[in-house]
Amino acid sequence: MILDSKIPEGPIAEKWDKHKFNVKLVNPANKRKYDIIVVGTGLAGASAAATFGELGYNVKAFCFQDSPRRAHSIAAQGGINAAKNYQNDGDSIYRLFYDTVKGGDYRSREANVYRLAQVSVNIIDQCVAQGVPFARDYGGLLANRSFGGAQVSRTFYARGQTGQQLLLGAYSALNRQIAYGKVKMFPRTEMLDLVVIDGQARGIVVRNLITGKIESHSAHAVVLATGGYGNVFFLSTNAMGSNATAAWRAHKKGALFANPCFTQIHPTCIPVSGGYQSKLTLMSESLRNDGRVWVPKTVEIAERLRKGEITVNDISEADRDYYLERKYPAFGNLVPRDVASRNAKLVCDEGRGVGSSGLAVYLDFADAIKRDGQPAIAAKYGNLFEMYAKITDENPYERPMRIYPAVHYTMGGLWVDYNLMTNIPGLYAAGECNFSDHGANRLGASALMQGLADGYFVLPYTIGDYLAKMPSTKVATDHPAFLEAEQAVIAKNNQLLSINGTRTVDEFHKELGLIMWEHCGMARNEEGLRLAKQEIRRIRDEFWRDVKVTGIGEELNQTLERANRVADFLELAELMVDDAQNRRESCGGHFREESQTPENEALRDDENYAYVAAWEFTGVGNDPILHREELEFENVKLTQRSYK
Amino acid sequence: MDLILKVWRQKNRETAGQLVTYPVKGVSPDMSFLEMLDVLNEDLQIKGEEPIAFDHDCREGICGMCSLFINGRPHGPERGTTTCQLHMRHFNDGDTITIEPWRAAAFPIHKDLVVDRSAFDRIQQAGGYISVNTGGVPDANEIPIPKTIADKAFDAATCIQCGACVAACKNASAMLFVSAKVSQLALLPQGKTERKTRVENMVAQMDIEGFGSCTNTGACAAECPVGISMENINMLRREYISAKATSENL
């Protein structure tokens, strides 16, 4: 198989415009003859479905939540980047492009990233036109802040709930198309298989989560916008329902899965408090603009603190180690996420962590409160402080927050070409579901940007190019390929329901999560990965022998929903480990202990690993086949990332 | 701590439901309310009993999916909190806690504590949007909005569509929810062109869906987890009357 990225010729700044002109168009009168399925209605899915509807296609949109407005994009707090340069501080499309490629540790595709930076400007215009209430200054113009390692203020935000407001914008655009009858919405419906006919994606098999009925839907193209797979770790900042099932089942039908081991660990999360814990809560990285990160200078002080012999306020200035400011004076507390996360782990591994578990560092606002006053800090971060207080029962205005890194975003995903099409013709992947834009590490405020860029401004052009070249003939859902896929889905559900073992779905999920966090999380090594692979296989075998799924298939059955998702996580986890084993270099959030500089910084190996690892499925438990897409960096010179 | 839960169990929309009692032991005060239910559900499954179905997703208080009527109050006893952000430290050892689904004719029960809130989506589809196509819009800073207005619109826009307002209201009215969207868009310059048809259509849809009338009791705002203000209802009334008086819905 040859991976053709279909990157257009020409200078980087002209590729997208030329491509837009060169793609085939579907005649307006013909658009109504084509059906498009969109799975997932977060920022990428809702914006894509709404725009396809505007263009005149017939759209069927699916989500497992009870309303598209609940997709996990809603939880994003901090902001969305755009190269508007409203602040006149030197930002440009090129700089956003450059920062993103560098921040991703040179493992993303230049052409895609440039396009992302280019359309970022349109996204803000679009959202404002839809009534998204971005922050504004007194003159009525849009406000910006700097975010997550960026040295310019290019982040647009809506208090601490930018994701919610952007999603509501996309949801309202979607509602408009639903009202017009151009989009048919299927909430509480989960995709369980992809149907491929004559090599083309032609539909999906879904389960109605209320009735439990298995149903088929046919179309001319299928777009997956189903988010990331961070819940493979059980504890993550993802919503409980976020899962890999749609993408994974497409992978099992032939779609390549790229860079699965690239997981972003977010540095500012509320630490784990107990074994019952179901998920972790992220607090916006914007907190690092004013918060100072520190731990006690010595292990002894940290121990006394953990034992409760002293409190945080007893520790003098001289006994505090502001380790990020010390090691990275130019960036300080604003170093990128991977650097901030790894350093937090490092100081905790040294025994200098705080909190009862010792797995936390302080994020301290005392100086900012002294400088700007509590009302100013409350105006900026009030809701985050409240959230922290609710969860931990501690007042962050009086004592520093405790934070620790947690699994947040997955940069890996289905392999796509420049058109966002997977290697299966007619199957597209958008937003976090694909691999293309963030490389090995996603910069802050870039996820929302990619979701909306793909949905509003990329797919609507590229999907037309595909549809224009195919006949509008429809495939009926009684086609043997649909019936076969339905039977397979029903058989799998029945198998899960019939095992009647002794352990719950969540027990297996937690066990898997611990293995993944320990051996394929913030830091990995050869031996740990070997062990993880064995363990994953063992847990998977046990799952299929001993899981207990109560109830029946043809009803609302949340245990069965989770069982299907965990079954897929158990397979995906092994691929993540395979990928991590293959990539013997450190880059971005992926830190291979065997590959580091003398100062314990991540050491990339461009000679051998400047490629996208796209994996082909060959059966559960079989070794997958690796396909390489070599990455070429013509515009941003490959250099070791340094924030010193 | 040890608790007695009385939980509404109902197989599906057609079957009658009832409260079933479950003792739970060893609940940590740091658990969220939903984590407490997770622990109970794990026990039920091991015993081969069906776990309690309930809605939840982000568990960060923002997606609006969690519901639960706890001891007669939507999202429980804490003000300004969703169920997923309610922690067990607000209960006492030995408490009996009654857990019911949202109670409103317009929110039929799917199963146990899971209700159908799709009526809210249909109200938004009736006009809760600004009619603008993708692309070809003016530069964002060409639509300046004074900070005071932007902040007000934002306050209204924070509604998470959870339905607590309906559950809290003795008439199961959806006025607070509808008013939040109407206010947000009526305040913004972008939303002005469809201002009249929007409010007329959304209110009409609200009635079609079977929500009750508003009698200004204010339970909705008192129980709203994100603090949507009654001011929005005043604004909705003004918008509605003014729209009706000069209707463009011909």
mmCIF file of C-alpha atoms in Angstrom, chain B residues 175 182 195-196 198-204 207 233-246:
data_model
loop_
_atom_site.group_PDB
_atom_site.id
_atom_site.type_symbol
_atom_site.label_atom_id
_atom_site.label_comp_id
_atom_site.label_asym_id
_atom_site.label_seq_id
_atom_site.Cartn_x
_atom_site.Cartn_y
_atom_site.Cartn_z
ATOM 1 C CA MET B 175 -39.275 29.735 30.343
ATOM 2 C CA VAL B 182 -33.725 34.539 23.314
ATOM 3 C CA ARG B 195 -35.401 38.901 16.565
ATOM 4 C CA LYS B 196 -39.171 38.850 16.238
ATOM 5 C CA ARG B 198 -37.221 33.887 16.727
ATOM 6 C CA VAL B 199 -39.049 34.662 19.939
ATOM 7 C CA GLU B 200 -42.466 33.937 18.467
ATOM 8 C CA ASN B 201 -41.389 30.596 17.049
ATOM 9 C CA MET B 202 -39.460 29.450 20.097
ATOM 10 C CA VAL B 203 -42.321 30.294 22.442
ATOM 11 C CA ALA B 204 -44.812 28.563 20.144
ATOM 12 C CA ASP B 207 -46.099 25.335 24.090
ATOM 13 C CA ILE B 233 -37.556 35.898 31.630
ATOM 14 C CA ASN B 234 -38.420 39.592 31.872
ATOM 15 C CA MET B 235 -36.532 40.145 28.654
ATOM 16 C CA LEU B 236 -38.306 37.219 26.998
ATOM 17 C CA ARG B 237 -41.677 38.700 27.945
ATOM 18 C CA ARG B 238 -40.719 42.097 26.551
ATOM 19 C CA GLU B 239 -39.365 40.543 23.376
ATOM 20 C CA TYR B 240 -42.473 38.407 22.943
ATOM 21 C CA ILE B 241 -44.993 41.191 23.504
ATOM 22 C CA SER B 242 -43.123 43.563 21.267
ATOM 23 C CA ALA B 243 -42.817 40.903 18.566
ATOM 24 C CA LYS B 244 -46.467 39.992 18.757
ATOM 25 C CA ALA B 245 -47.500 43.643 18.562
ATOM 26 C CA THR B 246 -45.570 44.115 15.328
#
